[in-house]
PDB file of C-alpha atoms and ligand atoms in Angstrom:
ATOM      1  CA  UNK A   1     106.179  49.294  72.252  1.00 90.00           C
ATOM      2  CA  UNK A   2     105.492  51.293  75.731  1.00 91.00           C
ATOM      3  CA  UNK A   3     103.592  53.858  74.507  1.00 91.00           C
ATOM      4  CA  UNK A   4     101.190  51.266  72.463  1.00 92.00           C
ATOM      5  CA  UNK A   5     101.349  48.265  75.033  1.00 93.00           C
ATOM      6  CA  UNK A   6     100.053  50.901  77.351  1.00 94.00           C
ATOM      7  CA  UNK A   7      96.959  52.278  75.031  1.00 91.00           C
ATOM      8  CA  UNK A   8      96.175  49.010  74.018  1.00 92.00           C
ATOM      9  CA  UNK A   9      95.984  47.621  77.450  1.00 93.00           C
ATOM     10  CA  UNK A  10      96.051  50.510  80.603  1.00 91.00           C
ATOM     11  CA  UNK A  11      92.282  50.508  82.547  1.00 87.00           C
ATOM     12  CA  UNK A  12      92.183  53.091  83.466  1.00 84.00           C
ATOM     13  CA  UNK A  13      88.581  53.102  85.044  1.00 81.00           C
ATOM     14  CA  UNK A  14      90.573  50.340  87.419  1.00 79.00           C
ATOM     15  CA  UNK A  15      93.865  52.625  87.663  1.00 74.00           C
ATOM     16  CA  UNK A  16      91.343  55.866  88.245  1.00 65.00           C
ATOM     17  CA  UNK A  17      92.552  57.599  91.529  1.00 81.00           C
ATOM     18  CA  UNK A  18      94.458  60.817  91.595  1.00 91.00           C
ATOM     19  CA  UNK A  19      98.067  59.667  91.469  1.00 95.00           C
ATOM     20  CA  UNK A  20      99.501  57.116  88.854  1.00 95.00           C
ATOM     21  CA  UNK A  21     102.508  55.456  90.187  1.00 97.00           C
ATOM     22  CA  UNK A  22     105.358  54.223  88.022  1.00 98.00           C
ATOM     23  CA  UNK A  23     108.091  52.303  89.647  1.00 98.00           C
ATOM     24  CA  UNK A  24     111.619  51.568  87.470  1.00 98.00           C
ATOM     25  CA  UNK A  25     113.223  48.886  89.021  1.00 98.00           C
ATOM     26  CA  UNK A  26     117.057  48.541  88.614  1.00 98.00           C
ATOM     27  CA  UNK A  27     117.116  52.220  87.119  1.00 98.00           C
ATOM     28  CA  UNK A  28     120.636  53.177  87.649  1.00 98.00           C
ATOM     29  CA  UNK A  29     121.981  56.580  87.044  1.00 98.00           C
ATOM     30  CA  UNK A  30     119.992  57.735  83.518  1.00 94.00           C
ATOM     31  CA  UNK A  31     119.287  58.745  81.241  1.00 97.00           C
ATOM     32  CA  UNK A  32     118.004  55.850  79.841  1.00 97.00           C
ATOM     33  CA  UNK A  33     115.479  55.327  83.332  1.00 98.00           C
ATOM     34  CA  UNK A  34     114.256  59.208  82.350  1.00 98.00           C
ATOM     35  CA  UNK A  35     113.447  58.405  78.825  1.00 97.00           C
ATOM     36  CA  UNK A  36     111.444  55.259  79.971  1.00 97.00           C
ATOM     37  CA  UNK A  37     109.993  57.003  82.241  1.00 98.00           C
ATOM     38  CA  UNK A  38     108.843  59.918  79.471  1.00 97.00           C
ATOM     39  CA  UNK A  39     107.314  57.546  77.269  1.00 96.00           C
ATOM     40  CA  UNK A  40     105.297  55.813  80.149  1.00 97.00           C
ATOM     41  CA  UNK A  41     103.588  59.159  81.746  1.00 97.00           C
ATOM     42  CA  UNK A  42     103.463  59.886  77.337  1.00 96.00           C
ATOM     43  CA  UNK A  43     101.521  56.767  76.877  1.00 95.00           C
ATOM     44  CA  UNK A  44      99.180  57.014  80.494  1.00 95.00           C
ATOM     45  CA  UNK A  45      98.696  60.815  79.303  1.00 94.00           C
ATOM     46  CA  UNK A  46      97.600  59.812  76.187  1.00 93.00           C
ATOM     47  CA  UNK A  47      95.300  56.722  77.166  1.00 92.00           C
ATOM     48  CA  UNK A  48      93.120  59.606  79.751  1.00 90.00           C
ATOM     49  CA  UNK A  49      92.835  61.944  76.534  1.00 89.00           C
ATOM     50  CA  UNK A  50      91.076  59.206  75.219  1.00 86.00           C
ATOM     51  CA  UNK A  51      88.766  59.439  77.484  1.00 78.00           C
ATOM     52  CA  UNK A  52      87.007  62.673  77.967  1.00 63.00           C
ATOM     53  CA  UNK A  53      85.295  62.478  80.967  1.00 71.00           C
ATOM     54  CA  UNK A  54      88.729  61.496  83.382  1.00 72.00           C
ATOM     55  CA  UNK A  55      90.946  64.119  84.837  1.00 85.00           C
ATOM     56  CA  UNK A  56      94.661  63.508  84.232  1.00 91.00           C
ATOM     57  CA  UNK A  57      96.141  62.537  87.632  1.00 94.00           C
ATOM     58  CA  UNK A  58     100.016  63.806  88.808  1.00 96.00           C
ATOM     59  CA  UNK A  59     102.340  61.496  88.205  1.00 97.00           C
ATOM     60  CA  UNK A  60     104.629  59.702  91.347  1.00 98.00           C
ATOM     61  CA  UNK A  61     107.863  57.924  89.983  1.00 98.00           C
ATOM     62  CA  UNK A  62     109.957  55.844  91.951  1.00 98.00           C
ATOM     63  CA  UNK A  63     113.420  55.136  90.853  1.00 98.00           C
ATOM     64  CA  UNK A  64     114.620  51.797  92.549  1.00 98.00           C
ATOM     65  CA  UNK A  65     117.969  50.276  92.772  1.00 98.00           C
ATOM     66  CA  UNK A  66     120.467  48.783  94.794  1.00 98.00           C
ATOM     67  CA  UNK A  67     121.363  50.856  98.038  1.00 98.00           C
ATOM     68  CA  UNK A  68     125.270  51.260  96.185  1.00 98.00           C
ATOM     69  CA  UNK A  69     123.874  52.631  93.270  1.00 98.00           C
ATOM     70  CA  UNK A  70     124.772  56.154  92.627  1.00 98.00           C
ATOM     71  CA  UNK A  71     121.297  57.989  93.557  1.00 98.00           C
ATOM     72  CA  UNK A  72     122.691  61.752  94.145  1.00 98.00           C
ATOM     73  CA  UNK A  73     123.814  61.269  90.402  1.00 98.00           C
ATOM     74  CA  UNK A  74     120.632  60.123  89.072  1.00 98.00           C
ATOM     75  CA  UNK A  75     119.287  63.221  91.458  1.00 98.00           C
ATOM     76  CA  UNK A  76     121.634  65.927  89.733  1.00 97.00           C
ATOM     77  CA  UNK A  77     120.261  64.134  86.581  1.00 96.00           C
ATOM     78  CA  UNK A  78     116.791  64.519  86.507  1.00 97.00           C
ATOM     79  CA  UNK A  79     115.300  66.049  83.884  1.00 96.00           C
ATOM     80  CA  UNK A  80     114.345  69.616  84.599  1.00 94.00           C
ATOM     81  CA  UNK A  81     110.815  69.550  82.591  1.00 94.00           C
ATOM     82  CA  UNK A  82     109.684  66.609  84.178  1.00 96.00           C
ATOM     83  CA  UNK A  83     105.905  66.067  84.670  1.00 95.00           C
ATOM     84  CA  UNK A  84     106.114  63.795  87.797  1.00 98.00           C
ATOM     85  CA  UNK A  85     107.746  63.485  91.132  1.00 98.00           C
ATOM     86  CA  UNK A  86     110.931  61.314  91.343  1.00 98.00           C
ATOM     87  CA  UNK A  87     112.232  59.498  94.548  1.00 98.00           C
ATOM     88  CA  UNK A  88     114.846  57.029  95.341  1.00 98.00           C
ATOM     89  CA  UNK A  89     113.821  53.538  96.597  1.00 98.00           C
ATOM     90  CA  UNK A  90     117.221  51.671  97.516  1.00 98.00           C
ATOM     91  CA  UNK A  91     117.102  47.748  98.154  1.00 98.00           C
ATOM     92  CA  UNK A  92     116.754  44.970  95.839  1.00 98.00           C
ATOM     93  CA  UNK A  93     113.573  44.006  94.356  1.00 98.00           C
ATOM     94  CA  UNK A  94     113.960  40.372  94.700  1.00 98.00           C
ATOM     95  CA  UNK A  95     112.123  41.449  97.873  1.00 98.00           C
ATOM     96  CA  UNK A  96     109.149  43.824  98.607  1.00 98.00           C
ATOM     97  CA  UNK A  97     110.286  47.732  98.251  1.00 98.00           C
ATOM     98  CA  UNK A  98     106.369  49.077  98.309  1.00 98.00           C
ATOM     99  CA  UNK A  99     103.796  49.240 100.114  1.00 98.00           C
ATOM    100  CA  UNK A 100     100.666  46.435  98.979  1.00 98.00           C
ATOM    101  CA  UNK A 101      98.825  47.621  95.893  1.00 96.00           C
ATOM    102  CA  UNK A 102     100.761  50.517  95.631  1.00 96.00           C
ATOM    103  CA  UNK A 103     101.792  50.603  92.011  1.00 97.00           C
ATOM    104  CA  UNK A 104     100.302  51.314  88.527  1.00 96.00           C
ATOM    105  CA  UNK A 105     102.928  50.485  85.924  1.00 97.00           C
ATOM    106  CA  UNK A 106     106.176  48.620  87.047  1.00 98.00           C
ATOM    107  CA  UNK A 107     109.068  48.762  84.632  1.00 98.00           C
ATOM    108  CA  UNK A 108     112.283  47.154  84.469  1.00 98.00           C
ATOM    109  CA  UNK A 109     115.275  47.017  81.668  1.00 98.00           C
ATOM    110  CA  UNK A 110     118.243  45.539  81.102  1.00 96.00           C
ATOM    111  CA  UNK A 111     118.526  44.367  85.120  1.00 98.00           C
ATOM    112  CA  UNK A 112     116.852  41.259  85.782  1.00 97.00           C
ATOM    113  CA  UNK A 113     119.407  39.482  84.241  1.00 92.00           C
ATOM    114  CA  UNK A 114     121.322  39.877  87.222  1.00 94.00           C
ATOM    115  CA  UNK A 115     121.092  37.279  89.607  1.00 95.00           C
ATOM    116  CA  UNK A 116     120.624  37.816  93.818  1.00 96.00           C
ATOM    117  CA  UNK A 117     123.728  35.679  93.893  1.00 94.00           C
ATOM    118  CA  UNK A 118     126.208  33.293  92.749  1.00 89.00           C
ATOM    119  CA  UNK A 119     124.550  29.544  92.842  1.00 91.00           C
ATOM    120  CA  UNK A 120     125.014  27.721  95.529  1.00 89.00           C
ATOM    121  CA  UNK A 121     126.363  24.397  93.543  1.00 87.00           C
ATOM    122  CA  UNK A 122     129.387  26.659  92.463  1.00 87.00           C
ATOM    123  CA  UNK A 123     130.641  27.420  96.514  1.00 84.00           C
ATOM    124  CA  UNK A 124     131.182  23.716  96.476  1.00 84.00           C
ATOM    125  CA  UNK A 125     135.359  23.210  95.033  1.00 84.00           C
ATOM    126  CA  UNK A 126     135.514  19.666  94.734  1.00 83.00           C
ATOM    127  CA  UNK A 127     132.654  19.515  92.305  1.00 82.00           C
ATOM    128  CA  UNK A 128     132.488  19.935  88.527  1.00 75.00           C
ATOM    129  CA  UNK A 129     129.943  22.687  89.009  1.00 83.00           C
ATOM    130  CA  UNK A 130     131.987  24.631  91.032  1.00 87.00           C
ATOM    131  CA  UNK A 131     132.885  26.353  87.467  1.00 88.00           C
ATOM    132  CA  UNK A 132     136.559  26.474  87.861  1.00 85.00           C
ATOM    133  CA  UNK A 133     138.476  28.743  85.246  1.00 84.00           C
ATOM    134  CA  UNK A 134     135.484  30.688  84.460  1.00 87.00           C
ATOM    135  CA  UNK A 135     133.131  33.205  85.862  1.00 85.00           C
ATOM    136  CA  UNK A 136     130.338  32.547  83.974  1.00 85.00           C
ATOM    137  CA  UNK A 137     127.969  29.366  82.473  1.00 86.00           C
ATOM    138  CA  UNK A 138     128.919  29.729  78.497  1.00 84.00           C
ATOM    139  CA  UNK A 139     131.000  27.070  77.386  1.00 82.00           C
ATOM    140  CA  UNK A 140     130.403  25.460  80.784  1.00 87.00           C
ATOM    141  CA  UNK A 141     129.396  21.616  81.255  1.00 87.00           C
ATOM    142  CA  UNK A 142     125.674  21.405  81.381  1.00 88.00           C
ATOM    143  CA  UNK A 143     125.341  21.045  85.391  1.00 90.00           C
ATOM    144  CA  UNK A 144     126.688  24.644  85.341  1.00 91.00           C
ATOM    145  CA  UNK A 145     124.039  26.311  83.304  1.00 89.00           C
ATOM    146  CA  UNK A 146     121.428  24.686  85.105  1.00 91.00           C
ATOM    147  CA  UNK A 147     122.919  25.917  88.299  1.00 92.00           C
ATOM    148  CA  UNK A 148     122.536  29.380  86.953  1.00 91.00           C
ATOM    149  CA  UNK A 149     119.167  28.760  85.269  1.00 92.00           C
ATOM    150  CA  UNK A 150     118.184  27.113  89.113  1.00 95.00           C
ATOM    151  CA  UNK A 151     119.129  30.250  90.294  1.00 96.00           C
ATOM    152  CA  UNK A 152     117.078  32.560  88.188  1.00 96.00           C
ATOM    153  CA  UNK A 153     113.982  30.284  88.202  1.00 97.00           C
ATOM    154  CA  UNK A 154     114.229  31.329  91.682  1.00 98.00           C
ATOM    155  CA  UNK A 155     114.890  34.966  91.811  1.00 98.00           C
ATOM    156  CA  UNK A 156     112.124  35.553  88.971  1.00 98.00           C
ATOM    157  CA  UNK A 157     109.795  33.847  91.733  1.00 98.00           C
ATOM    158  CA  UNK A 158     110.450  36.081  94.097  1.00 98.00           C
ATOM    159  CA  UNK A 159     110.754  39.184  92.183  1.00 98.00           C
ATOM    160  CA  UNK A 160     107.194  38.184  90.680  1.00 98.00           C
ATOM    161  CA  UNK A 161     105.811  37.093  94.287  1.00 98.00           C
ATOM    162  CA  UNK A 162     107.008  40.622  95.873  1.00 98.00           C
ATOM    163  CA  UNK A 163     105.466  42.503  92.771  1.00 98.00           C
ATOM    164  CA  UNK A 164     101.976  40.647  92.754  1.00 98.00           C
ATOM    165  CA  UNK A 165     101.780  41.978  95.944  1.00 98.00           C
ATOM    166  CA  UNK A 166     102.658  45.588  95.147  1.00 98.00           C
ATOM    167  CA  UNK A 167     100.722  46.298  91.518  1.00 97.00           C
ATOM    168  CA  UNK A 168      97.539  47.890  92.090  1.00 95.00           C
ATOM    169  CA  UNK A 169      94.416  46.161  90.397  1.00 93.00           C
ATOM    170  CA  UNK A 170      94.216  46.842  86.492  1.00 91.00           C
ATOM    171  CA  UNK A 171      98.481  48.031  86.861  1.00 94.00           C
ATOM    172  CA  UNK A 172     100.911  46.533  84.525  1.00 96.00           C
ATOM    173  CA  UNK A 173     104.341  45.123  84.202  1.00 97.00           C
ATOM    174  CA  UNK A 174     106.766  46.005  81.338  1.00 97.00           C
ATOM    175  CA  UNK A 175     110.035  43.925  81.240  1.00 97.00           C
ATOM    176  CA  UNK A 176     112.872  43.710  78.902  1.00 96.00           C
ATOM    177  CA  UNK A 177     115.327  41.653  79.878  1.00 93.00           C
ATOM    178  CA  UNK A 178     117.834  40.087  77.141  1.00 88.00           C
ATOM    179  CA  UNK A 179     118.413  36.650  76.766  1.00 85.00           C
ATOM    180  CA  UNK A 180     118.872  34.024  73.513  1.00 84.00           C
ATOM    181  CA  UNK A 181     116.054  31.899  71.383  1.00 87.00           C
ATOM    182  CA  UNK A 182     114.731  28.574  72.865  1.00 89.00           C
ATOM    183  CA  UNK A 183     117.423  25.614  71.291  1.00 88.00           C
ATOM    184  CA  UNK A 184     120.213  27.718  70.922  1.00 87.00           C
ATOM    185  CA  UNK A 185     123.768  26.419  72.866  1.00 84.00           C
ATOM    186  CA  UNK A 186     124.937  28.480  76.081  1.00 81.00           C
ATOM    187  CA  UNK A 187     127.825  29.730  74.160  1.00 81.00           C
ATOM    188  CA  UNK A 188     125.552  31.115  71.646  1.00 83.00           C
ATOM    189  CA  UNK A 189     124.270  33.862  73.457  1.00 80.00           C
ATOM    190  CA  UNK A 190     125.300  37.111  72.179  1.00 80.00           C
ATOM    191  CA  UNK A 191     127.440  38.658  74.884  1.00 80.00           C
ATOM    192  CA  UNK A 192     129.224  35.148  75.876  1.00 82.00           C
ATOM    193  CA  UNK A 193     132.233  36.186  73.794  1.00 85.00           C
ATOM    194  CA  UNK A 194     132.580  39.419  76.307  1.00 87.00           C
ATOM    195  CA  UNK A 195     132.580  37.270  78.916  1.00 86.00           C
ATOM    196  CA  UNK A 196     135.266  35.208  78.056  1.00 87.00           C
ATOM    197  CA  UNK A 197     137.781  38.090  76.834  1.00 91.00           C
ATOM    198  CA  UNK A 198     136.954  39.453  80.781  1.00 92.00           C
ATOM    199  CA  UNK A 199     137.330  35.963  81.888  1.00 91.00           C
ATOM    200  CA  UNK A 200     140.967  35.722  80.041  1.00 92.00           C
ATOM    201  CA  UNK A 201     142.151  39.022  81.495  1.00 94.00           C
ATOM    202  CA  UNK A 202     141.210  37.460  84.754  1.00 93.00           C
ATOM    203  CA  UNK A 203     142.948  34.544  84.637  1.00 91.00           C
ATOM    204  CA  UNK A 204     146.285  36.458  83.210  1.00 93.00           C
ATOM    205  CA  UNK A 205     145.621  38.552  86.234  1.00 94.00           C
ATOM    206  CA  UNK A 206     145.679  35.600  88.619  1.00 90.00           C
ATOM    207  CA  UNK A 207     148.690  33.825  87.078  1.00 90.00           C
ATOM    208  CA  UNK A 208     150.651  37.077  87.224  1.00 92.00           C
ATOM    209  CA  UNK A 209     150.286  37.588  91.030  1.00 90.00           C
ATOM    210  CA  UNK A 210     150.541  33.589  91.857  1.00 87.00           C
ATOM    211  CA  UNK A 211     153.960  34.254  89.248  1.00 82.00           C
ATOM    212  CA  UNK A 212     155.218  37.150  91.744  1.00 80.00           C
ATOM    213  CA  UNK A 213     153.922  34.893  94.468  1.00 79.00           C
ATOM    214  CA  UNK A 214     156.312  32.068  93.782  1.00 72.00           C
ATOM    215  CA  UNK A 215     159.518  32.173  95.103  1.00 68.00           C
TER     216      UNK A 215
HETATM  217  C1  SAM B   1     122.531  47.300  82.970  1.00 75.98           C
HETATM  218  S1  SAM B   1     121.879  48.370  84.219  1.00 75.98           S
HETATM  219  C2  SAM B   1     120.390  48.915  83.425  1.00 75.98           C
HETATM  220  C3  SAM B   1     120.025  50.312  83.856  1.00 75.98           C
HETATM  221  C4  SAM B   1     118.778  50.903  83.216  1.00 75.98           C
HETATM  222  N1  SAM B   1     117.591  50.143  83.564  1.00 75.98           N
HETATM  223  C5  SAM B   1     118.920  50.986  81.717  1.00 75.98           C
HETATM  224  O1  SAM B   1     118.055  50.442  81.009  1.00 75.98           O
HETATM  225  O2  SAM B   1     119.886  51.602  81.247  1.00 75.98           O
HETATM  226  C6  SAM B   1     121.270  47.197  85.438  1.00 75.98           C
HETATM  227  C7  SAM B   1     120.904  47.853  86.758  1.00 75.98           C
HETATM  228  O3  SAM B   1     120.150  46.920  87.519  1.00 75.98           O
HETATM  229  C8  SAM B   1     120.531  47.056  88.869  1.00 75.98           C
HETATM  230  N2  SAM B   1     120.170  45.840  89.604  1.00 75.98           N
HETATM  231  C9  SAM B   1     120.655  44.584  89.411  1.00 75.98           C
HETATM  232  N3  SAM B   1     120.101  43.729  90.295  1.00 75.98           N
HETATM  233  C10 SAM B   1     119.254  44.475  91.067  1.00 75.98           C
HETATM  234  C11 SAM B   1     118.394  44.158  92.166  1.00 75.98           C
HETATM  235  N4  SAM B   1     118.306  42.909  92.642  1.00 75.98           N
HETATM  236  N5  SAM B   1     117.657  45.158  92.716  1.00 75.98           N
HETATM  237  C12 SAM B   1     117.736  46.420  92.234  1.00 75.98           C
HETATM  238  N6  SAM B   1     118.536  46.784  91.184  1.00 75.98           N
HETATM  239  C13 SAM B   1     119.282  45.819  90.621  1.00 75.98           C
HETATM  240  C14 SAM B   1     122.031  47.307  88.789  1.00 75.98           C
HETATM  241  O4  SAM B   1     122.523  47.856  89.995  1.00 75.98           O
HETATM  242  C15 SAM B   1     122.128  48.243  87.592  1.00 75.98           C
HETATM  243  O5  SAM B   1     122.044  49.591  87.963  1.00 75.98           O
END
């Protein structure tokens, strides 16, 4: 899907400089960032072959994540053969990590699922969104997902305001981020049954050390 969204859509009379930037954002450790990244300089490479008269430009990747992620790892993991030039960029890209009009192709998998932070509504104890019992919204009263879905509605805003600043005219934006068809209950989505086996072993947790607790 990369390799054709990029042919089918990549200007690269508006990308044409002598760099190509590729940012991954929320890349974590590989490989999977690497392989990403090997089908997106595949698909840019091919797109200039296309074109006979444009010189293939060197390739700049940044790999971005939080500043806890484990970058000397994904350093000792880069791949040897690479045909680009890999840095770090720590901090969270709810916020702006580039400089304006910086990037070609953003990509980001399996991360912005994640939200900046807990919602508000659930700080609040004497409330029924405060979520008690569980750590996350599946199987929750309604108030609870829309907490969560308050939440993201925001952090998508700002991740999109911070990278409509950043992409360079004519870049693109590949996303995959999983989630579960329009109608379909909370407790539906796919992983919701992991949650709640990690929410039970939480709660056992608790009760054991308020058990121990108890005189
Ligand atoms: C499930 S991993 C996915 C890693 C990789 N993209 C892949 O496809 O295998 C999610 C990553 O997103 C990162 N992440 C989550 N929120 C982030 C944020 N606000 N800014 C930067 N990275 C973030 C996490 O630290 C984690 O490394």
């Amino acid at each position: 899907m990369l390799l054709r969204g990029i042919i089918e859509n990549l200007d690269i009379e508006q990308a044409s400089s002598s760099v190509f930037t590729i940012a991954d954002l929320g890349c974590s450790t590989g490989p999977n960032t690497f392989i990403a990244v090997e089908n997106i300089v595949e698909g840019v490479t091919q797109k200039y072959k296309t074109k006979s008269n444009s010189n293939l430009p060197e390739f700049q990747v940044y790999f971005n994540d939080h500043t806890s992620n484990d970058f000397n790892t994904l350093f000792a993991n880069f791949p040897s053969n690479r045909g680009y030039f890999g840095a770090g960029v720590p901090g969270s890209f709810h916020g702006r990590l580039f400089p304006k009009s910086s990037l070609n192709f953003v990509h980001s998998a399996s991360a912005l699922q994640w939200l900046s932070r807990a919602p508000q509504e659930l700080s609040d104890l004497n409330s029924c969104v405060c979520n008690r019992g569980r750590i996350h919204y599946a199987n929750a009263p309604n108030e609870v997902g829309e907490a969560y879905s308050n939440q993201y509605a925001m952090d998508m805003e700002s991740f999109l305001a911070a990278r409509a600043e950043e992409i360079a005219p004519g870049g693109l934006m590949a996303m995959i981020i999983p989630g579960r068809p329009d109608g379909t209950l909370p407790s539906q989505f796919s992983l919701s049954h992991l949650f709640c086996l990690i929410e039970y072993s939480l709660i056992d947790m608790v009760n054991e050390v308020c058990h121990h607790l108890t005189p």
